[in-house]
mmCIF file of C-alpha atoms in Angstrom:
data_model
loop_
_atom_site.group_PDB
_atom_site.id
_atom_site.type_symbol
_atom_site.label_atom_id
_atom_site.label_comp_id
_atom_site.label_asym_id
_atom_site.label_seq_id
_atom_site.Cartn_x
_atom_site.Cartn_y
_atom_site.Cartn_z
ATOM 1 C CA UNK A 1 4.478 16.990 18.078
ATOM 2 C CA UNK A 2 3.946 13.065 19.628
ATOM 3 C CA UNK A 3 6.713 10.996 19.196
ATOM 4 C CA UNK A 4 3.877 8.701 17.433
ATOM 5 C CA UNK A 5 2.914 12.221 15.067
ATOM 6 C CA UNK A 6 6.445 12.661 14.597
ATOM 7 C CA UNK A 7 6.855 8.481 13.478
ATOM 8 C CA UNK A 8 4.503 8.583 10.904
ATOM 9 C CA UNK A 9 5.954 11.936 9.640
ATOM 10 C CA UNK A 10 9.607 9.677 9.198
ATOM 11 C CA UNK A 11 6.910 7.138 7.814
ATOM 12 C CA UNK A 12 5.815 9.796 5.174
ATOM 13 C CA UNK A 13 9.467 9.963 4.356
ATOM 14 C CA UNK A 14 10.527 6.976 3.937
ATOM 15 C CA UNK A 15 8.039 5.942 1.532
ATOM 16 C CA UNK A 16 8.793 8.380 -0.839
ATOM 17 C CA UNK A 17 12.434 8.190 -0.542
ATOM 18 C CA UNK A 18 11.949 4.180 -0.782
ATOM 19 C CA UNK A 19 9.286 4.723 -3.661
ATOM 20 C CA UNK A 20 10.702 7.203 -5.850
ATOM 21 C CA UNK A 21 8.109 9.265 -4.679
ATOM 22 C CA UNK A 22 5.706 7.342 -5.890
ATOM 23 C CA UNK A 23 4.086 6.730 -2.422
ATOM 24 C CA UNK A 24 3.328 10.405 -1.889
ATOM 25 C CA UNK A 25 1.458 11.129 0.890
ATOM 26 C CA UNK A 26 0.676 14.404 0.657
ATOM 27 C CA UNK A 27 -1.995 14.363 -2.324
ATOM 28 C CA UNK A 28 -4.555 14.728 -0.012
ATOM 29 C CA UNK A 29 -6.359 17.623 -1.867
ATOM 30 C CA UNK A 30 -6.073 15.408 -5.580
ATOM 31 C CA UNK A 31 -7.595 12.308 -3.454
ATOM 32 C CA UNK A 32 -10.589 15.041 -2.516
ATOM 33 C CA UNK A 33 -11.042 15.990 -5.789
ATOM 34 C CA UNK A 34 -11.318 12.605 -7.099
ATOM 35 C CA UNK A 35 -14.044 12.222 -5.063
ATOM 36 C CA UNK A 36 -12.822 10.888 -1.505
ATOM 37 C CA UNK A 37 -13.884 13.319 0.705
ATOM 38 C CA UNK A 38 -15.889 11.100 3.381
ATOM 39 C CA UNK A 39 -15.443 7.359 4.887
ATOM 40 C CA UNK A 40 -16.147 4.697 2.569
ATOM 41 C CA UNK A 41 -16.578 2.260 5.379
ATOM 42 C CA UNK A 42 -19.730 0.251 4.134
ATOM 43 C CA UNK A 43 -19.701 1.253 0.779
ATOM 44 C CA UNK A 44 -19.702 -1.349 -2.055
ATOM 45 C CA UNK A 45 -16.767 -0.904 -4.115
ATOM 46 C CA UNK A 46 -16.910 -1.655 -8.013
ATOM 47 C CA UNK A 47 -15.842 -5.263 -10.008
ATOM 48 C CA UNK A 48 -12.887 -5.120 -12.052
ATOM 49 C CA UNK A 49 -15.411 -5.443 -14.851
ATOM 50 C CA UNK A 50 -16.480 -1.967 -14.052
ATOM 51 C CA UNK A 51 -12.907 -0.309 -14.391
ATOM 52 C CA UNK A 52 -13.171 1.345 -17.518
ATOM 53 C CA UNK A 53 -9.262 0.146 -19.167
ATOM 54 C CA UNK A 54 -7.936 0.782 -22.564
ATOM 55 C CA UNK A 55 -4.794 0.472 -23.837
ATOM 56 C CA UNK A 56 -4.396 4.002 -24.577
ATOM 57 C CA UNK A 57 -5.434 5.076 -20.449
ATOM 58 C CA UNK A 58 -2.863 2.949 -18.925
ATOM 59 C CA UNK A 59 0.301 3.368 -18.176
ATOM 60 C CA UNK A 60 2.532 3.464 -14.870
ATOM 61 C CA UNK A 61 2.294 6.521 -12.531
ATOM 62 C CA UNK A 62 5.208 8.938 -12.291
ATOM 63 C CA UNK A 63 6.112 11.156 -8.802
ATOM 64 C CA UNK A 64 5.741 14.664 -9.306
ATOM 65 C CA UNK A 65 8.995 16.599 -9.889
ATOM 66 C CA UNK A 66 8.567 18.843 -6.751
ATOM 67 C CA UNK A 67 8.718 16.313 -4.725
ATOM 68 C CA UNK A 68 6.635 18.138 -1.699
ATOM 69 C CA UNK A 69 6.323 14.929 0.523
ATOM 70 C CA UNK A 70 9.934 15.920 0.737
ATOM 71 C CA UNK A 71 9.774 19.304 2.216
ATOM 72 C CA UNK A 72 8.323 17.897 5.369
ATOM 73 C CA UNK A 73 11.060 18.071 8.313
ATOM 74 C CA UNK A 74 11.171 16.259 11.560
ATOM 75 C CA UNK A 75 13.149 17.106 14.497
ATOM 76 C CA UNK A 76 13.026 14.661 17.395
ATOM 77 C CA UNK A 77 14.969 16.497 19.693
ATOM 78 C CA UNK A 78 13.428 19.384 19.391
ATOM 79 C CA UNK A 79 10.082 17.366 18.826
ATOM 80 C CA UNK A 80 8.643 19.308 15.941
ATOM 81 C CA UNK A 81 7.279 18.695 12.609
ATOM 82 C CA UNK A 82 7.686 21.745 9.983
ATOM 83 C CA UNK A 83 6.033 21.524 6.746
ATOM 84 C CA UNK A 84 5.003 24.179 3.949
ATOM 85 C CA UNK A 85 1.920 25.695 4.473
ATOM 86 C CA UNK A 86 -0.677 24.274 3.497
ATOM 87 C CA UNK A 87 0.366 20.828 2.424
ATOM 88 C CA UNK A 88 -1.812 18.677 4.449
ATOM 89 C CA UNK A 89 -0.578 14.650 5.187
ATOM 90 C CA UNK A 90 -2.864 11.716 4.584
ATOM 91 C CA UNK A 91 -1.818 8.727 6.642
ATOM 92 C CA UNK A 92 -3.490 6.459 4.818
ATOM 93 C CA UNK A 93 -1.630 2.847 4.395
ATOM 94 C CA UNK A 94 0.942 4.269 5.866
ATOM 95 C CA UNK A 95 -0.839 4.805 9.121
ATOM 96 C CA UNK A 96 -2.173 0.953 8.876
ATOM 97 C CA UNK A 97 1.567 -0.381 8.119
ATOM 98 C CA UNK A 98 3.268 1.686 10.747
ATOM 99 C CA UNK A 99 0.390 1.083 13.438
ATOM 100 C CA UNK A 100 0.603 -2.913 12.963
ATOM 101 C CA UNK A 101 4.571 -2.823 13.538
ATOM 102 C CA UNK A 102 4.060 -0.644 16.738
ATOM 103 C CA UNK A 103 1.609 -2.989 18.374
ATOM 104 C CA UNK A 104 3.342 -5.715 17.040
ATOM 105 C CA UNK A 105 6.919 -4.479 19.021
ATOM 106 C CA UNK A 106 4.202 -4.445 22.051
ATOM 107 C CA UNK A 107 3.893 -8.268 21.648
ATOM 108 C CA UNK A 108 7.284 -9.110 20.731
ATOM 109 C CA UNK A 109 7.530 -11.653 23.961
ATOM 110 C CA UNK A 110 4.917 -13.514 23.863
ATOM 111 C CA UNK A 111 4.867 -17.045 21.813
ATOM 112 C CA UNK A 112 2.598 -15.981 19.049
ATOM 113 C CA UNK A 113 1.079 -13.114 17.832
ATOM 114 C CA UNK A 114 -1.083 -11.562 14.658
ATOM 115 C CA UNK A 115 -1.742 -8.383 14.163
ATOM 116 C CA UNK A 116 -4.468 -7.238 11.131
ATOM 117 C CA UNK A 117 -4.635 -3.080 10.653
ATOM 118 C CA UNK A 118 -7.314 -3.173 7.906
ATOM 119 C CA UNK A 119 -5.344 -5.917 5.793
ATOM 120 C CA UNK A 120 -1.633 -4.910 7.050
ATOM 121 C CA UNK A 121 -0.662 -7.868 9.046
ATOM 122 C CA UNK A 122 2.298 -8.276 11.253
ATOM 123 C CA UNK A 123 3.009 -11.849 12.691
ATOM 124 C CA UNK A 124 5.789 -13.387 15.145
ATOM 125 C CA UNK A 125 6.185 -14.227 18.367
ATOM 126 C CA UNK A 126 9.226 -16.468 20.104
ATOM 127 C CA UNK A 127 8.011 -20.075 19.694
ATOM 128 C CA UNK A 128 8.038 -19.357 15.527
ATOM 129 C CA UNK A 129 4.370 -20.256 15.069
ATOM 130 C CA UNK A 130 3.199 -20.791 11.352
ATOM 131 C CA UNK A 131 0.226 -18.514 10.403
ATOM 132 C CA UNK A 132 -1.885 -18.817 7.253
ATOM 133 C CA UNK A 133 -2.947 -15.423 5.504
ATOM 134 C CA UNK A 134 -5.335 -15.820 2.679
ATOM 135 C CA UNK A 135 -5.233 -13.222 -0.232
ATOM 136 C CA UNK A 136 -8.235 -12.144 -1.351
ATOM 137 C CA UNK A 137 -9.402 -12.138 -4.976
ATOM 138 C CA UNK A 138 -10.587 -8.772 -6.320
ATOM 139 C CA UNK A 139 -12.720 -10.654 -9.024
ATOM 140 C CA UNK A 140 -14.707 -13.411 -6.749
ATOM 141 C CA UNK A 141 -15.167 -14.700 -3.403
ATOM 142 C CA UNK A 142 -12.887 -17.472 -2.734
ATOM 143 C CA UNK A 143 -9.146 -16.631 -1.647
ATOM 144 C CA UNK A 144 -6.813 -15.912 -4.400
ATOM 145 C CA UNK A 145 -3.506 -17.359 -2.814
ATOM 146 C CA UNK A 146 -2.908 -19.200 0.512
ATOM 147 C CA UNK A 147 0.723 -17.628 2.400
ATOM 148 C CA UNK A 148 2.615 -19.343 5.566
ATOM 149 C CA UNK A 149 4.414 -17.040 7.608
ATOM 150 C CA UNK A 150 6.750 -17.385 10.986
ATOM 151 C CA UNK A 151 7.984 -13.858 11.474
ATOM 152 C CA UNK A 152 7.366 -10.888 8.868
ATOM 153 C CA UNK A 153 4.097 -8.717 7.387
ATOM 154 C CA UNK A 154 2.110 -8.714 4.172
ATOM 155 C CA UNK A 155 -0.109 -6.167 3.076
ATOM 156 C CA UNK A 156 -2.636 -5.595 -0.555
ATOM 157 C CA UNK A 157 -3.230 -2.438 -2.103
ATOM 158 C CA UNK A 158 -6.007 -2.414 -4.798
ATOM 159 C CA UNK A 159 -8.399 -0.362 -6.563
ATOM 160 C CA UNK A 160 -11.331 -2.265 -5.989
ATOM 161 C CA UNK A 161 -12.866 -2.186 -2.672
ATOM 162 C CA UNK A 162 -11.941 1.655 -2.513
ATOM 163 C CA UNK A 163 -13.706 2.603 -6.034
ATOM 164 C CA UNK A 164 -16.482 4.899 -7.206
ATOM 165 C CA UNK A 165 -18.217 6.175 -10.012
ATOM 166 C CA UNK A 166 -17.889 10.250 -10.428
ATOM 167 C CA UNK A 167 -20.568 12.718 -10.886
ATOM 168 C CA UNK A 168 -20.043 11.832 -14.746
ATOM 169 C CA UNK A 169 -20.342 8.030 -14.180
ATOM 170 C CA UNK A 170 -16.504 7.267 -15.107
ATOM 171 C CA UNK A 171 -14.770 5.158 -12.846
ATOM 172 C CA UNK A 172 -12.682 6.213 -9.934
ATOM 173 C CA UNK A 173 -10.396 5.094 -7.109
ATOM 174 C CA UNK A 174 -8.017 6.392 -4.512
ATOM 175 C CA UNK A 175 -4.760 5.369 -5.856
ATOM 176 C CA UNK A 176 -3.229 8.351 -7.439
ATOM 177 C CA UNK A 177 -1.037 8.774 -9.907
ATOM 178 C CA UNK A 178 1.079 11.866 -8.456
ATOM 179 C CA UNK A 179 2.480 13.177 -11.574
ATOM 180 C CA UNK A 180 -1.626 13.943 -12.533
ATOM 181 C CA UNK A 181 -3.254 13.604 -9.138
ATOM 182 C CA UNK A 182 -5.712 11.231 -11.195
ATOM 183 C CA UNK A 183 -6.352 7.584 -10.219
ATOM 184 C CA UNK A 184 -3.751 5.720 -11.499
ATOM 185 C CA UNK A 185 -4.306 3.040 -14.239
ATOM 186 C CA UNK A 186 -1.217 1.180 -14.619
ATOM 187 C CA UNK A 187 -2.284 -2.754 -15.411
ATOM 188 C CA UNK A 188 -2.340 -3.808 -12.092
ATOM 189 C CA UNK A 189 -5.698 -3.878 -9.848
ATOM 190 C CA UNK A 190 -3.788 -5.386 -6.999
ATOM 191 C CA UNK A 191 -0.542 -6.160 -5.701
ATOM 192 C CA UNK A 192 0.491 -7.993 -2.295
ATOM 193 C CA UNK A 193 4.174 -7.940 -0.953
ATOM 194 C CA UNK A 194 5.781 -9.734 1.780
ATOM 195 C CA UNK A 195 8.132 -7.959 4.182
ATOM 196 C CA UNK A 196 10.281 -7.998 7.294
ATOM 197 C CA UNK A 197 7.681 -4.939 8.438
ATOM 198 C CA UNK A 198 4.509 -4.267 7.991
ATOM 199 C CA UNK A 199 5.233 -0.484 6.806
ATOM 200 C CA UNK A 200 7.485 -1.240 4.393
ATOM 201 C CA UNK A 201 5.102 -4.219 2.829
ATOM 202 C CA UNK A 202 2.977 -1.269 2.540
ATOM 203 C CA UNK A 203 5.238 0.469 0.646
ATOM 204 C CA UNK A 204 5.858 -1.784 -1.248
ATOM 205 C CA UNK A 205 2.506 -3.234 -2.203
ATOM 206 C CA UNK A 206 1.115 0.414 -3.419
ATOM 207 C CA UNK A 207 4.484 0.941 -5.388
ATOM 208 C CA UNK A 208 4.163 -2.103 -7.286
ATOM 209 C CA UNK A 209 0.447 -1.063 -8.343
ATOM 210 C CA UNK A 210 1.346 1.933 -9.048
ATOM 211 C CA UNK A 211 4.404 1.070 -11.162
ATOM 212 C CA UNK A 212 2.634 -1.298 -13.470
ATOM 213 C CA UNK A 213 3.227 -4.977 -14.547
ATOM 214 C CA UNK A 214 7.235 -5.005 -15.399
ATOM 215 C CA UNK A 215 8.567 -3.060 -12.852
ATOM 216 C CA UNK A 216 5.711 -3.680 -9.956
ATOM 217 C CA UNK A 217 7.668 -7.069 -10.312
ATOM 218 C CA UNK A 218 11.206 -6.212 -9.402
ATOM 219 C CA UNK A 219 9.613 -4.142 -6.558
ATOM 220 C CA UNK A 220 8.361 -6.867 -4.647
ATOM 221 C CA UNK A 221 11.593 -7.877 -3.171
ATOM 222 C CA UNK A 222 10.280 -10.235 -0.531
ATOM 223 C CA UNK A 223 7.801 -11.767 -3.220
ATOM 224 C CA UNK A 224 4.452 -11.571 -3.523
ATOM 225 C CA UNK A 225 1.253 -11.586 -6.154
ATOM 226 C CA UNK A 226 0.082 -9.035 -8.790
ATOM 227 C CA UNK A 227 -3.016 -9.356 -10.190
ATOM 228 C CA UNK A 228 -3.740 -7.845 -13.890
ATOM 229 C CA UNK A 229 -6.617 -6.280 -15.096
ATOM 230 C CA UNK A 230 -7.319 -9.089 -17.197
ATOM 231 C CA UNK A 231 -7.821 -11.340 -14.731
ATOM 232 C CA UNK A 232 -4.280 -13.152 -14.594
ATOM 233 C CA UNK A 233 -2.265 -13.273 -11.289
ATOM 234 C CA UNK A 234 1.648 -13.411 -11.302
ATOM 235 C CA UNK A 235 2.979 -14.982 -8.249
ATOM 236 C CA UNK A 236 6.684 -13.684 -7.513
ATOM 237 C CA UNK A 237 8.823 -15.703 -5.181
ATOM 238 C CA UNK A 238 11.321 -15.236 -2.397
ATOM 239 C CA UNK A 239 14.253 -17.064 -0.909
ATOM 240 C CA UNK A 240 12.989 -19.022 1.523
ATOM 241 C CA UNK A 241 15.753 -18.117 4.390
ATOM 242 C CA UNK A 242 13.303 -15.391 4.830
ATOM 243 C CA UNK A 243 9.564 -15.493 5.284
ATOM 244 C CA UNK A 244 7.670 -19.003 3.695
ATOM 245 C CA UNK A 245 4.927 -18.659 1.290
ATOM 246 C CA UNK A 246 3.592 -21.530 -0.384
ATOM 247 C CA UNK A 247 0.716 -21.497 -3.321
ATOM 248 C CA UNK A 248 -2.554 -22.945 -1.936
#
């Protein structure tokens, strides 16, 4: 295997380990069966209005016991990836986190730089350039929250733009809870972190979705926003020694 293959296997890793196993990337045959089995590129996602929640439906999402993201093994000497057969890896986020930090160590040297991976951003440079990021809101067009950054990554997971109605009209999306392999609906329909790397914002942005309203919270260490599916946002601060973010 690639040193690169072999990267975003330790990627695969990492998020679970740094997740709980709640990032699991290796549900790729649940995310099929949920109805993602094609590019959604240019497909209209649905409105939070159109995400069916009750109280009874939501909850946070659990890892599965097994742990199989787990059983993947990486050798870089030997420069092999073993896994069980059959379990397949998605790359997913991950692949957009992990891609924006390796073109981003590409243009370490240069004065300023931005790098956007499908919303997984990765800025720096030496001259400490500030760069504005706008969040977006799931519920309207105007940006939901204005961030400054120097040197560090931010990336959004939601259930929105990725969303679908199944064969029997209920609604769908392609964040998983792992413990069911059913789209997860925890509270949250969107969570943004800030991080030193735009993998482990990645992380964890979908962890905080996926862990619901309390403790999505403590998981954004860096800070960042969660939005509810009631429409309120929670903004979540950081100590400012590390990357600035200021409300619009």
């Amino acid at each position: 295997a690639s040193r690169l293959l072999r990267t975003l296997a330790h990627a695969v890793l990492t998020a679970g380990e740094r997740s709980g196993g709640l990032v699991d990337a290796t549900l790729v045959g649940e995310l099929e069966l949920a109805g993602y089995r094609t590019s959604r590129a240019g497909q209209p996602g649905l409105w939070p209005a159109e995400l069916a929640f009750d109280d009874a439906a939501r909850h946070p999402a659990r890892p599965r016991p097994d742990r199989p993201w787990s059983r993947i093994g990486v050798d870089d000497e030997g420069r092999t990836i073993t896994r069980p057969p059959g379990l397949r890896i998605d790359s997913g986020g991950l692949g957009k986190g992990l891609a924006a930090d390796l073109v981003a160590n590409t243009l370490s040297a240069h004065p300023a730089f931005a790098v956007d991976c499908a919303g997984d951003v990765r800025i720096g440079g030496t001259a400490g350039v500030v760069r504005r990021v706008l969040v977006a809101d799931p519920a309207g067009p105007e940006p939901l929250h204005e961030l400054e950054i120097v040197d560090g990554a931010v990336a959004t997971s939601g259930i929105t733009r990725r969303s679908w109605r199944s064969a029997s009209g209920t609604a769908a999306h392609h964040l998983l809870d792992p413990s069911t392999g059913l789209p997860a609906w925890t509270g949250v329909i969107q969570a943004t972190a800030l991080a030193p790397t735009a993998l482990e914002a990645e992380i964890l942005a979908k962890a905080a979705l996926l862990s619901g309203p309390r403790r999505g919270r403590a998981l954004l260490l860096h800070g960042g926003l969660l939005v509810f599916d009631d429409g309120s946002v929670d903004l979540i601060s950081r100590d400012d020694r590390e990357l600035a973010a200021q409300p619009a």
